[in-house]
Tab-separated table of N, CA, C and O in Angstrom:
chain	number	residue	atom	x	y	z
A	904	ASN	N	7.148	-1.515	11.795
A	904	ASN	CA	5.864	-1.779	12.443
A	904	ASN	C	5.115	-0.481	12.695
A	904	ASN	O	5.686	0.459	13.216
A	905	MET	N	3.862	-0.457	12.344
A	905	MET	CA	3.053	0.731	12.568
A	905	MET	C	1.819	0.341	13.340
A	905	MET	O	1.404	-0.804	13.310
A	906	LYS	N	1.230	1.300	14.024
A	906	LYS	CA	-0.066	1.026	14.642
A	906	LYS	C	-1.148	1.408	13.642
A	906	LYS	O	-0.887	2.122	12.693
A	907	ASN	N	-2.358	0.898	13.902
A	907	ASN	CA	-3.443	1.247	12.976
A	907	ASN	C	-3.971	2.626	13.323
A	907	ASN	O	-5.058	2.810	13.827
A	908	ASP	N	-3.130	3.608	13.048
A	908	ASP	CA	-3.453	4.977	13.406
A	908	ASP	C	-3.034	5.833	12.225
A	908	ASP	O	-1.917	5.712	11.735
A	909	ILE	N	-3.926	6.665	11.775
A	909	ILE	CA	-3.680	7.417	10.553
A	909	ILE	C	-2.453	8.327	10.681
A	909	ILE	O	-1.807	8.674	9.705
A	910	ASN	N	-2.059	8.655	11.918
A	910	ASN	CA	-0.862	9.487	12.111
A	910	ASN	C	0.428	8.752	11.754
A	910	ASN	O	1.492	9.353	11.653
A	911	GLU	N	0.318	7.446	11.591
A	911	GLU	CA	1.499	6.658	11.254
A	911	GLU	C	1.928	6.882	9.806
A	911	GLU	O	3.003	6.463	9.399
A	912	ILE	N	1.070	7.517	9.032
A	912	ILE	CA	1.379	7.727	7.620
A	912	ILE	C	2.700	8.497	7.445
A	912	ILE	O	3.459	8.243	6.536
A	913	SER	N	2.977	9.430	8.379
A	913	SER	CA	4.233	10.183	8.260
A	913	SER	C	5.455	9.281	8.467
A	913	SER	O	6.505	9.490	7.860
A	914	VAL	N	5.314	8.272	9.326
A	914	VAL	CA	6.386	7.299	9.543
A	914	VAL	C	6.647	6.558	8.222
A	914	VAL	O	7.787	6.302	7.843
A	915	LEU	N	5.552	6.262	7.549
A	915	LEU	CA	5.608	5.572	6.270
A	915	LEU	C	6.424	6.387	5.257
A	915	LEU	O	7.290	5.850	4.570
A	916	TYR	N	6.136	7.682	5.177
A	916	TYR	CA	6.869	8.549	4.250
A	916	TYR	C	8.372	8.477	4.486
A	916	TYR	O	9.150	8.337	3.570
A	917	GLU	N	8.757	8.603	5.761
A	917	GLU	CA	10.182	8.597	6.088
A	917	GLU	C	10.810	7.285	5.659
A	917	GLU	O	11.916	7.252	5.129
A	918	PHE	N	10.076	6.205	5.904
A	918	PHE	CA	10.569	4.876	5.559
A	918	PHE	C	10.792	4.743	4.043
A	918	PHE	O	11.843	4.308	3.598
A	919	ILE	N	9.795	5.159	3.260
A	919	ILE	CA	9.898	5.051	1.797
A	919	ILE	C	11.005	5.967	1.268
A	919	ILE	O	11.755	5.593	0.370
A	920	GLU	N	11.112	7.164	1.836
A	920	GLU	CA	12.194	8.077	1.443
A	920	GLU	C	13.551	7.400	1.650
A	920	GLU	O	14.442	7.483	0.820
A	921	GLN	N	13.672	6.737	2.797
A	921	GLN	CA	14.923	6.051	3.139
A	921	GLN	C	15.221	4.943	2.131
A	921	GLN	O	16.324	4.847	1.599
A	922	VAL	N	14.212	4.112	1.864
A	922	VAL	CA	14.361	3.030	0.887
A	922	VAL	C	14.752	3.628	-0.467
A	922	VAL	O	15.665	3.152	-1.139
A	923	GLY	N	14.048	4.705	-0.843
A	923	GLY	CA	14.313	5.359	-2.118
A	923	GLY	C	15.730	5.862	-2.236
A	923	GLY	O	16.382	5.688	-3.261
A	924	SER	N	16.225	6.480	-1.153
A	924	SER	CA	17.577	7.004	-1.258
A	924	SER	C	18.609	5.881	-1.197
A	924	SER	O	19.621	5.935	-1.881
A	925	ASP	N	18.328	4.826	-0.417
A	925	ASP	CA	19.235	3.671	-0.384
A	925	ASP	C	19.378	3.046	-1.763
A	925	ASP	O	20.450	2.607	-2.154
A	926	LEU	N	18.255	2.980	-2.492
A	926	LEU	CA	18.270	2.319	-3.803
A	926	LEU	C	18.480	3.306	-4.940
A	926	LEU	O	18.477	2.931	-6.094
A	927	ASN	N	18.605	4.583	-4.574
A	927	ASN	CA	18.856	5.607	-5.579
A	927	ASN	C	17.714	5.744	-6.594
A	927	ASN	O	17.955	5.882	-7.794
A	928	LEU	N	16.490	5.679	-6.108
A	928	LEU	CA	15.326	5.762	-7.003
A	928	LEU	C	14.991	7.206	-7.332
A	928	LEU	O	15.283	8.101	-6.546
A	929	ASP	N	14.353	7.427	-8.499
A	929	ASP	CA	14.006	8.829	-8.769
A	929	ASP	C	12.851	9.296	-7.891
A	929	ASP	O	12.021	8.531	-7.439
A	930	ALA	N	12.846	10.617	-7.717
A	930	ALA	CA	11.895	11.263	-6.822
A	930	ALA	C	10.457	10.960	-7.225
A	930	ALA	O	9.586	10.754	-6.379
A	931	SER	N	10.202	10.905	-8.536
A	931	SER	CA	8.814	10.688	-8.975
A	931	SER	C	8.343	9.282	-8.596
A	931	SER	O	7.199	9.080	-8.226
A	932	LEU	N	9.251	8.315	-8.652
A	932	LEU	CA	8.894	6.951	-8.250
A	932	LEU	C	8.640	6.913	-6.743
A	932	LEU	O	7.663	6.305	-6.284
A	933	ILE	N	9.493	7.562	-5.994
A	933	ILE	CA	9.318	7.586	-4.534
A	933	ILE	C	7.958	8.192	-4.191
A	933	ILE	O	7.230	7.676	-3.340
A	934	MET	N	7.587	9.246	-4.892
A	934	MET	CA	6.272	9.859	-4.650
A	934	MET	C	5.135	8.879	-4.943
A	934	MET	O	4.187	8.771	-4.182
A	935	SER	N	5.246	8.179	-6.071
A	935	SER	CA	4.214	7.192	-6.433
A	935	SER	C	4.124	6.077	-5.400
A	935	SER	O	3.032	5.656	-5.015
A	936	LEU	N	5.270	5.579	-4.971
A	936	LEU	CA	5.279	4.503	-3.977
A	936	LEU	C	4.634	4.988	-2.683
A	936	LEU	O	3.847	4.273	-2.062
A	937	ASN	N	4.970	6.212	-2.290
A	937	ASN	CA	4.361	6.804	-1.098
A	937	ASN	C	2.847	6.821	-1.196
A	937	ASN	O	2.134	6.480	-0.261
A	938	LEU	N	2.380	7.241	-2.371
A	938	LEU	CA	0.954	7.350	-2.610
A	938	LEU	C	0.284	5.979	-2.504
A	938	LEU	O	-0.731	5.815	-1.825
A	939	ALA	N	0.866	4.985	-3.170
A	939	ALA	CA	0.294	3.635	-3.168
A	939	ALA	C	0.270	3.061	-1.752
A	939	ALA	O	-0.729	2.482	-1.321
A	940	LEU	N	1.375	3.237	-1.034
A	940	LEU	CA	1.437	2.664	0.309
A	940	LEU	C	0.531	3.398	1.276
A	940	LEU	O	-0.075	2.790	2.148
A	941	GLU	N	0.410	4.697	1.090
A	941	GLU	CA	-0.502	5.462	1.928
A	941	GLU	C	-1.932	4.961	1.726
A	941	GLU	O	-2.683	4.773	2.683
A	942	GLU	N	-2.304	4.730	0.472
A	942	GLU	CA	-3.636	4.187	0.172
A	942	GLU	C	-3.815	2.819	0.824
A	942	GLU	O	-4.842	2.535	1.431
A	943	ALA	N	-2.804	1.961	0.658
A	943	ALA	CA	-2.894	0.596	1.187
A	943	ALA	C	-3.031	0.617	2.706
A	943	ALA	O	-3.873	-0.078	3.275
A	944	VAL	N	-2.204	1.420	3.355
A	944	VAL	CA	-2.231	1.473	4.816
A	944	VAL	C	-3.530	2.111	5.320
A	944	VAL	O	-4.153	1.612	6.253
A	945	SER	N	-3.974	3.193	4.654
A	945	SER	CA	-5.208	3.808	5.152
A	945	SER	C	-6.406	2.893	4.909
A	945	SER	O	-7.336	2.872	5.708
A	946	ASN	N	-6.362	2.091	3.840
A	946	ASN	CA	-7.377	1.057	3.624
A	946	ASN	C	-7.453	0.109	4.808
A	946	ASN	O	-8.534	-0.202	5.308
A	947	ILE	N	-6.291	-0.373	5.228
A	947	ILE	CA	-6.245	-1.318	6.347
A	947	ILE	C	-6.802	-0.645	7.603
A	947	ILE	O	-7.626	-1.213	8.320
A	948	ILE	N	-6.350	0.581	7.843
A	948	ILE	CA	-6.794	1.290	9.046
A	948	ILE	C	-8.314	1.485	9.014
A	948	ILE	O	-9.003	1.305	10.012
A	949	MET	N	-8.841	1.808	7.824
A	949	MET	CA	-10.280	2.074	7.729
A	949	MET	C	-11.139	0.823	7.780
A	949	MET	O	-12.202	0.823	8.369
A	950	TYR	N	-10.671	-0.249	7.140
A	950	TYR	CA	-11.552	-1.411	6.988
A	950	TYR	C	-11.230	-2.587	7.887
A	950	TYR	O	-12.118	-3.323	8.274
A	951	ALA	N	-9.965	-2.796	8.181
A	951	ALA	CA	-9.614	-4.062	8.827
A	951	ALA	C	-9.814	-4.045	10.345
A	951	ALA	O	-9.932	-5.087	10.954
A	952	PHE	N	-9.818	-2.860	10.929
A	952	PHE	CA	-9.880	-2.817	12.389
A	952	PHE	C	-11.063	-2.035	12.908
A	952	PHE	O	-11.338	-0.944	12.424
A	953	PRO	N	-11.735	-2.587	13.937
A	953	PRO	CA	-12.702	-1.762	14.646
A	953	PRO	C	-11.944	-0.570	15.229
A	953	PRO	O	-10.783	-0.709	15.599
A	954	LYS	N	-12.608	0.550	15.319
A	954	LYS	CA	-11.928	1.801	15.670
A	954	LYS	C	-11.035	1.729	16.913
A	954	LYS	O	-9.933	2.241	16.915
A	955	GLU	N	-11.532	1.112	17.979
A	955	GLU	CA	-10.772	1.218	19.238
A	955	GLU	C	-9.719	0.110	19.378
A	955	GLU	O	-9.039	0.010	20.363
A	956	ASP	N	-9.611	-0.711	18.354
A	956	ASP	CA	-8.752	-1.879	18.451
A	956	ASP	C	-7.354	-1.556	17.953
A	956	ASP	O	-7.147	-1.385	16.762
A	957	HIS	N	-6.392	-1.469	18.866
A	957	HIS	CA	-5.036	-1.123	18.416
A	957	HIS	C	-4.234	-2.356	18.042
A	957	HIS	O	-3.883	-3.153	18.880
A	958	GLN	N	-4.001	-2.481	16.778
A	958	GLN	CA	-3.268	-3.618	16.255
A	958	GLN	C	-2.069	-3.083	15.509
A	958	GLN	O	-2.028	-1.916	15.152
A	959	ASN	N	-1.136	-3.965	15.241
A	959	ASN	CA	0.009	-3.529	14.453
A	959	ASN	C	-0.169	-3.846	12.985
A	959	ASN	O	-0.799	-4.827	12.618
A	960	ILE	N	0.394	-2.986	12.189
A	960	ILE	CA	0.453	-3.209	10.750
A	960	ILE	C	1.938	-3.302	10.446
A	960	ILE	O	2.710	-2.418	10.826
A	961	LYS	N	2.333	-4.376	9.792
A	961	LYS	CA	3.753	-4.576	9.555
A	961	LYS	C	4.037	-4.371	8.079
A	961	LYS	O	3.321	-4.890	7.231
A	962	LEU	N	5.063	-3.603	7.794
A	962	LEU	CA	5.452	-3.391	6.399
A	962	LEU	C	6.871	-3.902	6.207
A	962	LEU	O	7.785	-3.485	6.913
A	963	ASP	N	7.029	-4.826	5.279
A	963	ASP	CA	8.364	-5.303	4.926
A	963	ASP	C	8.655	-4.916	3.498
A	963	ASP	O	7.759	-4.934	2.658
A	964	VAL	N	9.898	-4.582	3.249
A	964	VAL	CA	10.297	-4.283	1.874
A	964	VAL	C	11.497	-5.144	1.540
A	964	VAL	O	12.456	-5.199	2.308
A	965	ASN	N	11.418	-5.821	0.406
A	965	ASN	CA	12.560	-6.598	-0.065
A	965	ASN	C	12.824	-6.254	-1.508
A	965	ASN	O	11.890	-5.995	-2.257
A	966	LYS	N	14.093	-6.300	-1.878
A	966	LYS	CA	14.401	-6.133	-3.289
A	966	LYS	C	14.704	-7.521	-3.827
A	966	LYS	O	15.559	-8.224	-3.304
A	967	LYS	N	13.905	-7.936	-4.830
A	967	LYS	CA	14.135	-9.252	-5.439
A	967	LYS	C	14.430	-9.017	-6.906
A	967	LYS	O	13.526	-8.671	-7.666
A	968	GLY	N	15.659	-9.168	-7.292
A	968	GLY	CA	16.034	-8.897	-8.677
A	968	GLY	C	15.703	-7.451	-9.004
A	968	GLY	O	16.138	-6.538	-8.311
A	969	SER	N	14.887	-7.255	-10.043
A	969	SER	CA	14.553	-5.874	-10.418
A	969	SER	C	13.221	-5.443	-9.805
A	969	SER	O	12.657	-4.433	-10.192
A	970	ASP	N	12.705	-6.242	-8.865
A	970	ASP	CA	11.438	-5.895	-8.215
A	970	ASP	C	11.663	-5.396	-6.798
A	970	ASP	O	12.505	-5.912	-6.075
A	971	LEU	N	10.867	-4.412	-6.444
A	971	LEU	CA	10.795	-3.982	-5.060
A	971	LEU	C	9.490	-4.584	-4.554
A	971	LEU	O	8.437	-4.371	-5.150
A	972	VAL	N	9.550	-5.372	-3.492
A	972	VAL	CA	8.369	-6.076	-3.004
A	972	VAL	C	7.986	-5.546	-1.622
A	972	VAL	O	8.753	-5.639	-0.672
A	973	PHE	N	6.785	-4.964	-1.559
A	973	PHE	CA	6.267	-4.442	-0.297
A	973	PHE	C	5.252	-5.430	0.251
A	973	PHE	O	4.307	-5.779	-0.449
A	974	THR	N	5.438	-5.873	1.486
A	974	THR	CA	4.477	-6.792	2.104
A	974	THR	C	3.871	-6.128	3.329
A	974	THR	O	4.578	-5.792	4.271
A	975	LEU	N	2.558	-5.934	3.271
A	975	LEU	CA	1.833	-5.364	4.408
A	975	LEU	C	1.081	-6.487	5.100
A	975	LEU	O	0.303	-7.187	4.467
A	976	THR	N	1.322	-6.652	6.395
A	976	THR	CA	0.642	-7.704	7.146
A	976	THR	C	-0.114	-7.075	8.310
A	976	THR	O	0.431	-6.222	9.003
A	977	ASP	N	-1.350	-7.488	8.491
A	977	ASP	CA	-2.091	-6.994	9.650
A	977	ASP	C	-3.004	-8.094	10.155
A	977	ASP	O	-3.350	-9.018	9.436
A	978	SER	N	-3.377	-7.976	11.433
A	978	SER	CA	-4.198	-9.018	12.059
A	978	SER	C	-5.660	-8.608	12.143
A	978	SER	O	-6.395	-9.109	12.984
A	979	GLY	N	-6.059	-7.697	11.272
A	979	GLY	CA	-7.453	-7.245	11.281
A	979	GLY	C	-8.399	-8.266	10.668
A	979	GLY	O	-7.988	-9.362	10.288
A	980	VAL	N	-9.670	-7.891	10.564
A	980	VAL	CA	-10.656	-8.784	9.955
A	980	VAL	C	-10.262	-9.035	8.504
A	980	VAL	O	-9.616	-8.197	7.870
A	981	ALA	N	-10.620	-10.185	7.979
A	981	ALA	CA	-10.279	-10.528	6.600
A	981	ALA	C	-10.793	-9.435	5.673
A	981	ALA	O	-11.967	-9.084	5.709
A	982	PHE	N	-9.899	-8.886	4.899
A	982	PHE	CA	-10.280	-7.807	3.998
A	982	PHE	C	-9.392	-7.894	2.762
A	982	PHE	O	-8.192	-7.691	2.851
A	983	ASP	N	-9.984	-8.261	1.642
A	983	ASP	CA	-9.221	-8.385	0.407
A	983	ASP	C	-9.463	-7.157	-0.466
A	983	ASP	O	-10.490	-7.048	-1.117
A	984	PRO	N	-8.504	-6.234	-0.478
A	984	PRO	CA	-8.717	-4.995	-1.234
A	984	PRO	C	-8.735	-5.230	-2.739
A	984	PRO	O	-9.256	-4.409	-3.480
A	985	THR	N	-8.190	-6.349	-3.185
A	985	THR	CA	-8.074	-6.554	-4.632
A	985	THR	C	-9.394	-6.903	-5.286
A	985	THR	O	-9.519	-6.834	-6.502
A	986	ILE	N	-10.402	-7.313	-4.499
A	986	ILE	CA	-11.653	-7.701	-5.154
A	986	ILE	C	-12.597	-6.524	-5.351
A	986	ILE	O	-13.649	-6.662	-5.937
A	987	LYS	N	-12.203	-5.347	-4.865
A	987	LYS	CA	-13.033	-4.180	-5.164
A	987	LYS	C	-12.966	-3.914	-6.655
A	987	LYS	O	-11.904	-3.961	-7.252
A	988	ASP	N	-14.113	-3.644	-7.250
A	988	ASP	CA	-14.099	-3.336	-8.680
A	988	ASP	C	-13.360	-2.037	-8.912
A	988	ASP	O	-13.359	-1.159	-8.062
A	989	ASP	N	-12.753	-1.941	-10.083
A	989	ASP	CA	-12.163	-0.664	-10.445
A	989	ASP	C	-13.291	0.360	-10.505
A	989	ASP	O	-14.402	0.035	-10.903
A	990	PRO	N	-12.991	1.584	-10.117
A	990	PRO	CA	-14.066	2.585	-10.100
A	990	PRO	C	-14.537	2.885	-11.518
A	990	PRO	O	-13.780	2.741	-12.470
A	991	ASP	N	-15.767	3.282	-11.612
A	991	ASP	CA	-16.310	3.683	-12.904
A	991	ASP	C	-15.882	5.123	-13.146
A	991	ASP	O	-16.456	6.060	-12.612
A	992	LEU	N	-14.829	5.281	-13.946
A	992	LEU	CA	-14.266	6.618	-14.122
A	992	LEU	C	-15.150	7.511	-14.981
A	992	LEU	O	-14.898	8.695	-15.137
A	993	ASP	N	-16.206	6.918	-15.566
A	993	ASP	CA	-17.134	7.731	-16.351
A	993	ASP	C	-18.088	8.508	-15.436
A	993	ASP	O	-18.696	9.476	-15.857
A	994	LEU	N	-18.208	8.030	-14.210
A	994	LEU	CA	-19.086	8.744	-13.278
A	994	LEU	C	-18.402	10.034	-12.858
A	994	LEU	O	-17.179	10.103	-12.785
A	995	SER	N	-19.200	11.031	-12.550
A	995	SER	CA	-18.597	12.263	-12.052
A	995	SER	C	-18.076	11.991	-10.643
A	995	SER	O	-18.502	11.047	-9.981
A	996	ALA	N	-17.169	12.838	-10.190
A	996	ALA	CA	-16.576	12.651	-8.864
A	996	ALA	C	-17.651	12.551	-7.777
A	996	ALA	O	-17.516	11.795	-6.825
A	997	GLU	N	-18.741	13.292	-7.952
A	997	GLU	CA	-19.787	13.280	-6.922
A	997	GLU	C	-20.499	11.924	-6.853
A	997	GLU	O	-20.953	11.508	-5.801
A	998	ASP	N	-20.622	11.261	-8.011
A	998	ASP	CA	-21.378	10.004	-8.038
A	998	ASP	C	-20.523	8.783	-7.699
A	998	ASP	O	-21.043	7.707	-7.472
A	999	ARG	N	-19.236	8.963	-7.716
A	999	ARG	CA	-18.351	7.823	-7.469
A	999	ARG	C	-18.335	7.489	-5.983
A	999	ARG	O	-18.324	8.390	-5.152
A	1000	PRO	N	-18.308	6.195	-5.633
A	1000	PRO	CA	-18.280	5.874	-4.195
A	1000	PRO	C	-16.969	6.362	-3.572
A	1000	PRO	O	-15.932	6.330	-4.222
A	1001	ILE	N	-17.052	6.806	-2.334
A	1001	ILE	CA	-15.859	7.276	-1.622
A	1001	ILE	C	-14.887	6.101	-1.449
A	1001	ILE	O	-15.301	4.996	-1.148
A	1002	GLY	N	-13.608	6.382	-1.602
A	1002	GLY	CA	-12.620	5.372	-1.255
A	1002	GLY	C	-12.403	4.325	-2.325
A	1002	GLY	O	-11.538	3.473	-2.208
A	1003	GLY	N	-13.187	4.356	-3.393
A	1003	GLY	CA	-13.009	3.339	-4.435
A	1003	GLY	C	-11.724	3.508	-5.224
A	1003	GLY	O	-11.290	2.605	-5.922
A	1004	LEU	N	-11.111	4.679	-5.126
A	1004	LEU	CA	-9.906	4.910	-5.909
A	1004	LEU	C	-8.674	4.233	-5.330
A	1004	LEU	O	-7.706	4.009	-6.032
A	1005	GLY	N	-8.726	3.934	-4.039
A	1005	GLY	CA	-7.558	3.366	-3.366
A	1005	GLY	C	-6.885	2.242	-4.112
A	1005	GLY	O	-5.755	2.358	-4.571
A	1006	ILE	N	-7.606	1.134	-4.277
A	1006	ILE	CA	-6.993	-0.049	-4.883
A	1006	ILE	C	-6.710	0.191	-6.361
A	1006	ILE	O	-5.716	-0.277	-6.899
A	1007	PHE	N	-7.554	0.970	-6.997
A	1007	PHE	CA	-7.361	1.311	-8.407
A	1007	PHE	C	-6.030	2.052	-8.562
A	1007	PHE	O	-5.206	1.734	-9.421
A	1008	LEU	N	-5.822	3.015	-7.687
A	1008	LEU	CA	-4.594	3.793	-7.695
A	1008	LEU	C	-3.385	2.888	-7.459
A	1008	LEU	O	-2.365	2.989	-8.148
A	1009	ILE	N	-3.513	1.998	-6.481
A	1009	ILE	CA	-2.411	1.088	-6.161
A	1009	ILE	C	-2.081	0.221	-7.380
A	1009	ILE	O	-0.924	0.032	-7.735
A	1010	LYS	N	-3.134	-0.289	-8.048
A	1010	LYS	CA	-2.905	-1.125	-9.238
A	1010	LYS	C	-2.257	-0.332	-10.370
A	1010	LYS	O	-1.522	-0.886	-11.175
A	1011	GLN	N	-2.578	0.976	-10.449
A	1011	GLN	CA	-1.980	1.811	-11.493
A	1011	GLN	C	-0.481	1.986	-11.255
A	1011	GLN	O	0.305	2.051	-12.175
A	1012	ILE	N	-0.111	2.096	-9.985
A	1012	ILE	CA	1.283	2.395	-9.633
A	1012	ILE	C	2.130	1.127	-9.594
A	1012	ILE	O	3.239	1.093	-10.119
A	1013	MET	N	1.600	0.084	-8.962
A	1013	MET	CA	2.374	-1.147	-8.793
A	1013	MET	C	2.218	-2.044	-10.025
A	1013	MET	O	1.248	-1.938	-10.759
A	1014	ASN	N	3.173	-2.958	-10.214
A	1014	ASN	CA	3.076	-3.882	-11.341
A	1014	ASN	C	2.266	-5.122	-10.987
A	1014	ASN	O	1.697	-5.759	-11.850
A	1015	GLU	N	2.252	-5.461	-9.717
A	1015	GLU	CA	1.535	-6.677	-9.318
A	1015	GLU	C	1.035	-6.503	-7.895
A	1015	GLU	O	1.755	-5.997	-7.032
A	1016	VAL	N	-0.211	-6.900	-7.674
A	1016	VAL	CA	-0.821	-6.741	-6.358
A	1016	VAL	C	-1.501	-8.055	-6.000
A	1016	VAL	O	-2.330	-8.539	-6.759
A	1017	THR	N	-1.138	-8.644	-4.868
A	1017	THR	CA	-1.794	-9.895	-4.471
A	1017	THR	C	-2.181	-9.834	-2.998
A	1017	THR	O	-1.525	-9.177	-2.193
A	1018	TYR	N	-3.271	-10.534	-2.695
A	1018	TYR	CA	-3.752	-10.588	-1.320
A	1018	TYR	C	-3.881	-12.045	-0.910
A	1018	TYR	O	-4.302	-12.880	-1.705
A	1019	SER	N	-3.502	-12.353	0.319
A	1019	SER	CA	-3.823	-13.678	0.841
A	1019	SER	C	-4.115	-13.563	2.336
A	1019	SER	O	-3.787	-12.567	2.977
A	1020	ARG	N	-4.760	-14.588	2.853
A	1020	ARG	CA	-5.090	-14.643	4.276
A	1020	ARG	C	-4.264	-15.785	4.843
A	1020	ARG	O	-4.434	-16.937	4.448
A	1021	MET	N	-3.326	-15.476	5.741
A	1021	MET	CA	-2.467	-16.514	6.307
A	1021	MET	C	-2.410	-16.389	7.821
A	1021	MET	O	-2.183	-15.288	8.333
A	1022	ASP	N	-2.603	-17.495	8.522
A	1022	ASP	CA	-2.562	-17.500	9.985
A	1022	ASP	C	-3.375	-16.357	10.585
A	1022	ASP	O	-2.882	-15.628	11.455
A	1023	ASP	N	-4.613	-16.200	10.113
A	1023	ASP	CA	-5.468	-15.130	10.631
A	1023	ASP	C	-4.937	-13.727	10.369
A	1023	ASP	O	-5.314	-12.778	11.051
A	1024	ASN	N	-4.024	-13.606	9.416
A	1024	ASN	CA	-3.527	-12.279	9.041
A	1024	ASN	C	-3.894	-11.971	7.606
A	1024	ASN	O	-3.993	-12.868	6.770
A	1025	ASN	N	-4.075	-10.673	7.340
A	1025	ASN	CA	-4.173	-10.209	5.959
A	1025	ASN	C	-2.752	-9.979	5.470
A	1025	ASN	O	-1.970	-9.318	6.147
A	1026	VAL	N	-2.444	-10.511	4.306
A	1026	VAL	CA	-1.118	-10.292	3.730
A	1026	VAL	C	-1.320	-9.694	2.341
A	1026	VAL	O	-1.917	-10.324	1.464
A	1027	PHE	N	-0.860	-8.472	2.184
A	1027	PHE	CA	-1.075	-7.728	0.954
A	1027	PHE	C	0.296	-7.424	0.349
A	1027	PHE	O	1.122	-6.771	0.968
A	1028	ILE	N	0.548	-7.976	-0.841
A	1028	ILE	CA	1.871	-7.846	-1.455
A	1028	ILE	C	1.787	-6.997	-2.711
A	1028	ILE	O	0.926	-7.217	-3.560
A	1029	MET	N	2.666	-6.010	-2.782
A	1029	MET	CA	2.705	-5.124	-3.942
A	1029	MET	C	4.105	-5.143	-4.530
A	1029	MET	O	5.074	-4.933	-3.811
A	1030	LYS	N	4.181	-5.429	-5.836
A	1030	LYS	CA	5.495	-5.457	-6.484
A	1030	LYS	C	5.633	-4.316	-7.464
A	1030	LYS	O	4.697	-4.000	-8.192
A	1031	LYS	N	6.815	-3.738	-7.485
A	1031	LYS	CA	7.104	-2.662	-8.429
A	1031	LYS	C	8.442	-2.948	-9.108
A	1031	LYS	O	9.437	-3.179	-8.439
A	1032	HIS	N	8.449	-2.957	-10.457
A	1032	HIS	CA	9.724	-3.101	-11.180
A	1032	HIS	C	10.450	-1.776	-11.082
A	1032	HIS	O	9.874	-0.739	-11.402
A	1033	ILE	N	11.706	-1.823	-10.664
A	1033	ILE	CA	12.403	-0.548	-10.490
A	1033	ILE	C	13.601	-0.386	-11.409
A	1033	ILE	O	14.311	0.608	-11.328
A	1034	ASP	N	13.827	-1.355	-12.281
A	1034	ASP	CA	15.003	-1.268	-13.142
A	1034	ASP	C	15.166	0.064	-13.852
A	1034	ASP	O	16.256	0.601	-13.936
A	1035	ASN	N	14.051	0.571	-14.402
A	1035	ASN	CA	14.157	1.786	-15.211
A	1035	ASN	C	14.058	3.047	-14.382
A	1035	ASN	O	14.013	4.133	-14.909
A	1036	ASN	N	13.973	2.893	-13.072
A	1036	ASN	CA	13.737	4.081	-12.247
A	1036	ASN	C	14.923	4.442	-11.375
A	1036	ASN	O	14.808	5.191	-10.436
A	1037	ILE	N	16.054	3.846	-11.706
A	1037	ILE	CA	17.229	4.137	-10.882
A	1037	ILE	C	17.987	5.286	-11.549
A	1037	ILE	O	18.205	5.277	-12.755
A	1038	LYS	N	18.359	6.263	-10.736
A	1038	LYS	CA	19.067	7.431	-11.278
A	1038	LYS	C	20.460	7.001	-11.711
A	1038	LYS	O	21.102	6.182	-11.043
A	1039	ASP	N	20.923	7.554	-12.804
A	1039	ASP	CA	22.278	7.200	-13.251
A	1039	ASP	C	23.311	7.983	-12.468
A	1039	ASP	O	23.064	9.095	-12.080
């Protein structure tokens, strides 16, 4: 459980490192997962909650077969990150809208990304196949 506070990102790192070492994942995958989850969590912090509203963001991780499934749940305003268009990478960095890379980056790293609204919560699920990323 995290609060909607950008300082919680370091807690996230420790958590992913732990998951990574438990599952014996390679360092490069752990870095990518960190990046994707950091984007996802900072998205929620930026968009789903009014600034002064302290809510919890819950992150669950399950291993299902060869998939690692990350579920982020928050009680913020309905916000579906998956409907943002992929950024126009032909635009120069200056012309690109701020923050548009978040979901694009997450989609690049994860194999499957789904959003749903359940019981007044945002539920954001990211799946990553890890079969080929386990150290021998």
